């Protein structure tokens, strides 16, 4: 569960990030190129009150 750090209420989690105009998502990686260590696709949580968004990784395994 994530709380908005402005409103201190529960945020709605589990949204995907998409690049507008395409089906592309984004992902987080350590390094660049084909040898980059891929971490995971980030998810988004949204505060239903103020609209604050928060990026997070579901399975943290660094
Ligand atoms: Zn908020």
Short mmCIF file of N, CA, C and O and ligand atoms in Angstrom, two decimals:
data_model
loop_
_atom_site.label_atom_id
_atom_site.label_comp_id
_atom_site.label_asym_id
_atom_site.label_seq_id
_atom_site.Cartn_x
_atom_site.Cartn_y
_atom_site.Cartn_z
N UNK A 1 0.85 -1.19 0.00
CA UNK A 1 0.00 0.00 0.00
C UNK A 1 0.88 1.24 0.00
O UNK A 1 1.86 1.32 0.73
N UNK A 2 0.52 2.20 -0.84
CA UNK A 2 1.29 3.44 -0.90
C UNK A 2 0.37 4.59 -0.55
O UNK A 2 -0.76 4.66 -1.00
N UNK A 3 0.88 5.50 0.24
CA UNK A 3 0.12 6.69 0.59
C UNK A 3 0.69 7.90 -0.13
O UNK A 3 1.91 8.01 -0.30
N UNK A 4 -0.18 8.79 -0.54
CA UNK A 4 0.27 10.05 -1.13
C UNK A 4 1.01 10.84 -0.07
O UNK A 4 0.52 11.00 1.05
N UNK A 5 2.19 11.34 -0.40
CA UNK A 5 2.95 12.08 0.60
C UNK A 5 2.42 13.50 0.79
O UNK A 5 2.86 14.21 1.67
N UNK A 6 1.50 13.93 -0.04
CA UNK A 6 0.88 15.23 0.18
C UNK A 6 -0.40 15.11 1.00
O UNK A 6 -0.61 15.86 1.95
N UNK A 7 -1.27 14.17 0.61
CA UNK A 7 -2.59 14.06 1.24
C UNK A 7 -2.62 13.00 2.32
O UNK A 7 -3.56 12.95 3.10
N UNK A 8 -1.63 12.12 2.33
CA UNK A 8 -1.58 11.03 3.29
C UNK A 8 -2.80 10.12 3.20
O UNK A 8 -3.30 9.62 4.19
N UNK A 9 -3.28 9.90 1.97
CA UNK A 9 -4.34 8.93 1.76
C UNK A 9 -3.82 7.86 0.81
O UNK A 9 -2.81 8.04 0.14
N UNK A 10 -4.54 6.75 0.76
CA UNK A 10 -4.09 5.62 -0.03
C UNK A 10 -4.18 5.92 -1.52
O UNK A 10 -5.19 6.42 -2.01
N UNK A 11 -3.11 5.58 -2.24
CA UNK A 11 -3.08 5.80 -3.68
C UNK A 11 -3.60 4.57 -4.40
O UNK A 11 -3.57 3.46 -3.86
N UNK A 12 -4.09 4.75 -5.62
CA UNK A 12 -4.55 3.65 -6.44
C UNK A 12 -3.37 3.13 -7.24
O UNK A 12 -2.75 3.87 -8.01
N UNK A 13 -3.04 1.87 -7.07
CA UNK A 13 -1.82 1.31 -7.64
C UNK A 13 -2.09 0.49 -8.88
O UNK A 13 -3.23 0.13 -9.18
N UNK A 14 -1.04 0.16 -9.58
CA UNK A 14 -1.09 -0.86 -10.62
C UNK A 14 -1.25 -0.34 -12.03
O UNK A 14 -1.48 -1.12 -12.94
N UNK A 15 -1.11 0.95 -12.25
CA UNK A 15 -1.21 1.47 -13.61
C UNK A 15 0.08 1.21 -14.38
O UNK A 15 1.16 1.16 -13.79
N UNK A 16 -0.05 1.06 -15.67
CA UNK A 16 1.11 0.88 -16.53
C UNK A 16 1.51 2.22 -17.13
O UNK A 16 0.67 3.10 -17.31
N UNK A 17 2.78 2.33 -17.47
CA UNK A 17 3.28 3.53 -18.14
C UNK A 17 3.34 3.23 -19.64
O UNK A 17 3.89 2.22 -20.04
N UNK A 18 2.78 4.12 -20.43
CA UNK A 18 2.87 3.97 -21.88
C UNK A 18 3.32 5.29 -22.47
O UNK A 18 2.97 6.35 -21.97
N UNK A 19 4.10 5.20 -23.52
CA UNK A 19 4.49 6.40 -24.25
C UNK A 19 3.35 6.79 -25.16
O UNK A 19 2.81 5.95 -25.88
N UNK A 20 2.97 8.03 -25.12
CA UNK A 20 1.85 8.47 -25.92
C UNK A 20 2.12 8.28 -27.40
O UNK A 20 3.21 8.57 -27.89
N UNK A 21 1.14 7.76 -28.13
CA UNK A 21 1.28 7.58 -29.55
C UNK A 21 1.87 6.24 -29.94
O UNK A 21 2.03 5.95 -31.11
N UNK A 22 2.20 5.42 -28.98
CA UNK A 22 2.78 4.13 -29.32
C UNK A 22 2.43 3.11 -28.27
O UNK A 22 1.85 3.42 -27.24
N UNK A 23 2.80 1.88 -28.54
CA UNK A 23 2.53 0.82 -27.58
C UNK A 23 3.73 0.60 -26.68
O UNK A 23 3.81 -0.41 -25.99
N UNK A 24 4.67 1.50 -26.71
CA UNK A 24 5.89 1.32 -25.94
C UNK A 24 5.67 1.58 -24.47
O UNK A 24 5.00 2.52 -24.09
N UNK A 25 6.26 0.77 -23.66
CA UNK A 25 6.33 1.07 -22.25
C UNK A 25 7.73 1.58 -21.94
O UNK A 25 8.54 1.81 -22.85
N UNK A 26 8.03 1.77 -20.70
CA UNK A 26 9.40 2.09 -20.33
C UNK A 26 9.87 1.05 -19.33
O UNK A 26 9.07 0.38 -18.70
N UNK A 27 11.16 0.92 -19.20
CA UNK A 27 11.68 0.01 -18.20
C UNK A 27 12.89 0.65 -17.55
O UNK A 27 13.49 1.58 -18.09
N UNK A 28 13.22 0.14 -16.40
CA UNK A 28 14.36 0.65 -15.65
C UNK A 28 15.52 -0.31 -15.85
O UNK A 28 15.35 -1.52 -15.73
N UNK A 29 16.71 0.22 -16.18
CA UNK A 29 17.85 -0.68 -16.32
C UNK A 29 19.08 -0.06 -15.69
O UNK A 29 19.16 1.15 -15.49
N UNK A 30 20.02 -0.92 -15.40
CA UNK A 30 21.28 -0.50 -14.81
C UNK A 30 22.33 -0.59 -15.91
O UNK A 30 22.71 -1.67 -16.33
N UNK A 31 22.77 0.54 -16.43
CA UNK A 31 23.69 0.55 -17.54
C UNK A 31 22.95 0.72 -18.86
O UNK A 31 21.74 0.88 -18.88
N UNK A 32 23.71 0.71 -19.97
CA UNK A 32 23.08 0.89 -21.27
C UNK A 32 23.51 -0.22 -22.21
O UNK A 32 24.45 -0.97 -21.93
N UNK A 33 22.83 -0.33 -23.35
CA UNK A 33 23.21 -1.31 -24.34
C UNK A 33 22.68 -2.69 -24.02
O UNK A 33 21.90 -2.88 -23.10
N UNK A 34 23.13 -3.66 -24.81
CA UNK A 34 22.55 -5.00 -24.68
C UNK A 34 22.99 -5.71 -23.41
O UNK A 34 22.41 -6.72 -23.03
N UNK A 35 24.04 -5.20 -22.77
CA UNK A 35 24.49 -5.85 -21.54
C UNK A 35 23.89 -5.22 -20.30
O UNK A 35 24.24 -5.56 -19.18
N UNK A 36 22.99 -4.30 -20.51
CA UNK A 36 22.37 -3.64 -19.37
C UNK A 36 21.60 -4.65 -18.54
O UNK A 36 20.98 -5.57 -19.06
N UNK A 37 21.69 -4.47 -17.29
CA UNK A 37 20.93 -5.32 -16.38
C UNK A 37 19.52 -4.78 -16.29
O UNK A 37 19.29 -3.69 -15.80
N UNK A 38 18.59 -5.56 -16.82
CA UNK A 38 17.21 -5.10 -16.82
C UNK A 38 16.62 -5.31 -15.44
O UNK A 38 16.74 -6.40 -14.88
N UNK A 39 16.01 -4.32 -14.92
CA UNK A 39 15.42 -4.48 -13.60
C UNK A 39 13.94 -4.82 -13.73
O UNK A 39 13.55 -5.94 -13.56
N UNK A 40 13.14 -3.94 -14.05
CA UNK A 40 11.73 -4.29 -14.25
C UNK A 40 10.96 -3.09 -14.75
O UNK A 40 11.40 -1.96 -14.63
N UNK A 41 9.81 -3.40 -15.33
CA UNK A 41 8.93 -2.31 -15.73
C UNK A 41 8.36 -1.64 -14.49
O UNK A 41 7.80 -2.31 -13.63
N UNK A 42 8.48 -0.32 -14.42
CA UNK A 42 7.87 0.36 -13.28
C UNK A 42 6.35 0.43 -13.42
O UNK A 42 5.81 0.42 -14.52
N UNK A 43 5.71 0.46 -12.29
CA UNK A 43 4.27 0.66 -12.23
C UNK A 43 3.99 2.06 -11.69
O UNK A 43 4.89 2.72 -11.16
N UNK A 44 2.76 2.49 -11.82
CA UNK A 44 2.38 3.81 -11.37
C UNK A 44 1.26 3.72 -10.34
O UNK A 44 0.35 2.92 -10.49
N UNK A 45 1.37 4.52 -9.31
CA UNK A 45 0.28 4.70 -8.36
C UNK A 45 -0.20 6.14 -8.48
O UNK A 45 0.60 7.05 -8.68
N UNK A 46 -1.50 6.33 -8.39
CA UNK A 46 -2.07 7.67 -8.55
C UNK A 46 -2.88 8.03 -7.31
O UNK A 46 -3.68 7.21 -6.83
N UNK A 47 -2.70 9.23 -6.83
CA UNK A 47 -3.50 9.71 -5.72
C UNK A 47 -4.87 10.15 -6.26
O UNK A 47 -4.92 10.98 -7.16
N UNK A 48 -5.96 9.58 -5.74
CA UNK A 48 -7.29 9.94 -6.26
C UNK A 48 -7.73 11.34 -5.84
O UNK A 48 -8.71 11.85 -6.35
N UNK A 49 -7.01 11.96 -4.94
CA UNK A 49 -7.42 13.29 -4.47
C UNK A 49 -6.70 14.40 -5.23
O UNK A 49 -7.33 15.30 -5.78
N UNK A 50 -5.36 14.36 -5.26
CA UNK A 50 -4.62 15.47 -5.87
C UNK A 50 -4.00 15.11 -7.20
O UNK A 50 -3.50 15.97 -7.90
N UNK A 51 -4.01 13.82 -7.57
CA UNK A 51 -3.45 13.43 -8.85
C UNK A 51 -1.96 13.20 -8.84
O UNK A 51 -1.36 12.96 -9.89
N UNK A 52 -1.35 13.27 -7.69
CA UNK A 52 0.08 12.96 -7.57
C UNK A 52 0.33 11.56 -8.10
O UNK A 52 -0.44 10.63 -7.84
N UNK A 53 1.40 11.39 -8.89
CA UNK A 53 1.73 10.04 -9.32
C UNK A 53 3.05 9.62 -8.72
O UNK A 53 3.93 10.42 -8.43
N UNK A 54 3.17 8.32 -8.53
CA UNK A 54 4.35 7.75 -7.91
C UNK A 54 4.75 6.52 -8.70
O UNK A 54 3.92 5.67 -9.01
N UNK A 55 6.03 6.44 -9.06
CA UNK A 55 6.54 5.27 -9.77
C UNK A 55 7.09 4.28 -8.77
O UNK A 55 7.75 4.66 -7.81
N UNK A 56 6.85 3.01 -9.03
CA UNK A 56 7.41 2.00 -8.13
C UNK A 56 7.66 0.71 -8.90
O UNK A 56 7.10 0.50 -9.97
N UNK A 57 8.48 -0.12 -8.34
CA UNK A 57 8.78 -1.44 -8.89
C UNK A 57 8.12 -2.46 -7.99
O UNK A 57 8.26 -2.38 -6.76
N UNK A 58 7.39 -3.40 -8.59
CA UNK A 58 6.66 -4.35 -7.77
C UNK A 58 7.58 -5.35 -7.06
O UNK A 58 7.43 -5.60 -5.87
N UNK A 59 8.48 -5.93 -7.79
CA UNK A 59 9.36 -6.93 -7.18
C UNK A 59 10.77 -6.37 -7.13
O UNK A 59 11.47 -6.36 -8.13
N UNK A 60 11.16 -5.91 -5.97
CA UNK A 60 12.48 -5.32 -5.85
C UNK A 60 13.49 -6.43 -5.63
O UNK A 60 13.43 -7.16 -4.65
N UNK A 61 14.39 -6.56 -6.59
CA UNK A 61 15.37 -7.64 -6.51
C UNK A 61 16.65 -7.12 -7.13
O UNK A 61 17.03 -7.48 -8.23
N UNK A 62 17.31 -6.22 -6.45
CA UNK A 62 18.49 -5.55 -7.03
C UNK A 62 19.77 -6.31 -6.72
O UNK A 62 19.89 -6.89 -5.67
ZN1 LIG B 1 -2.56 13.37 -2.94
#
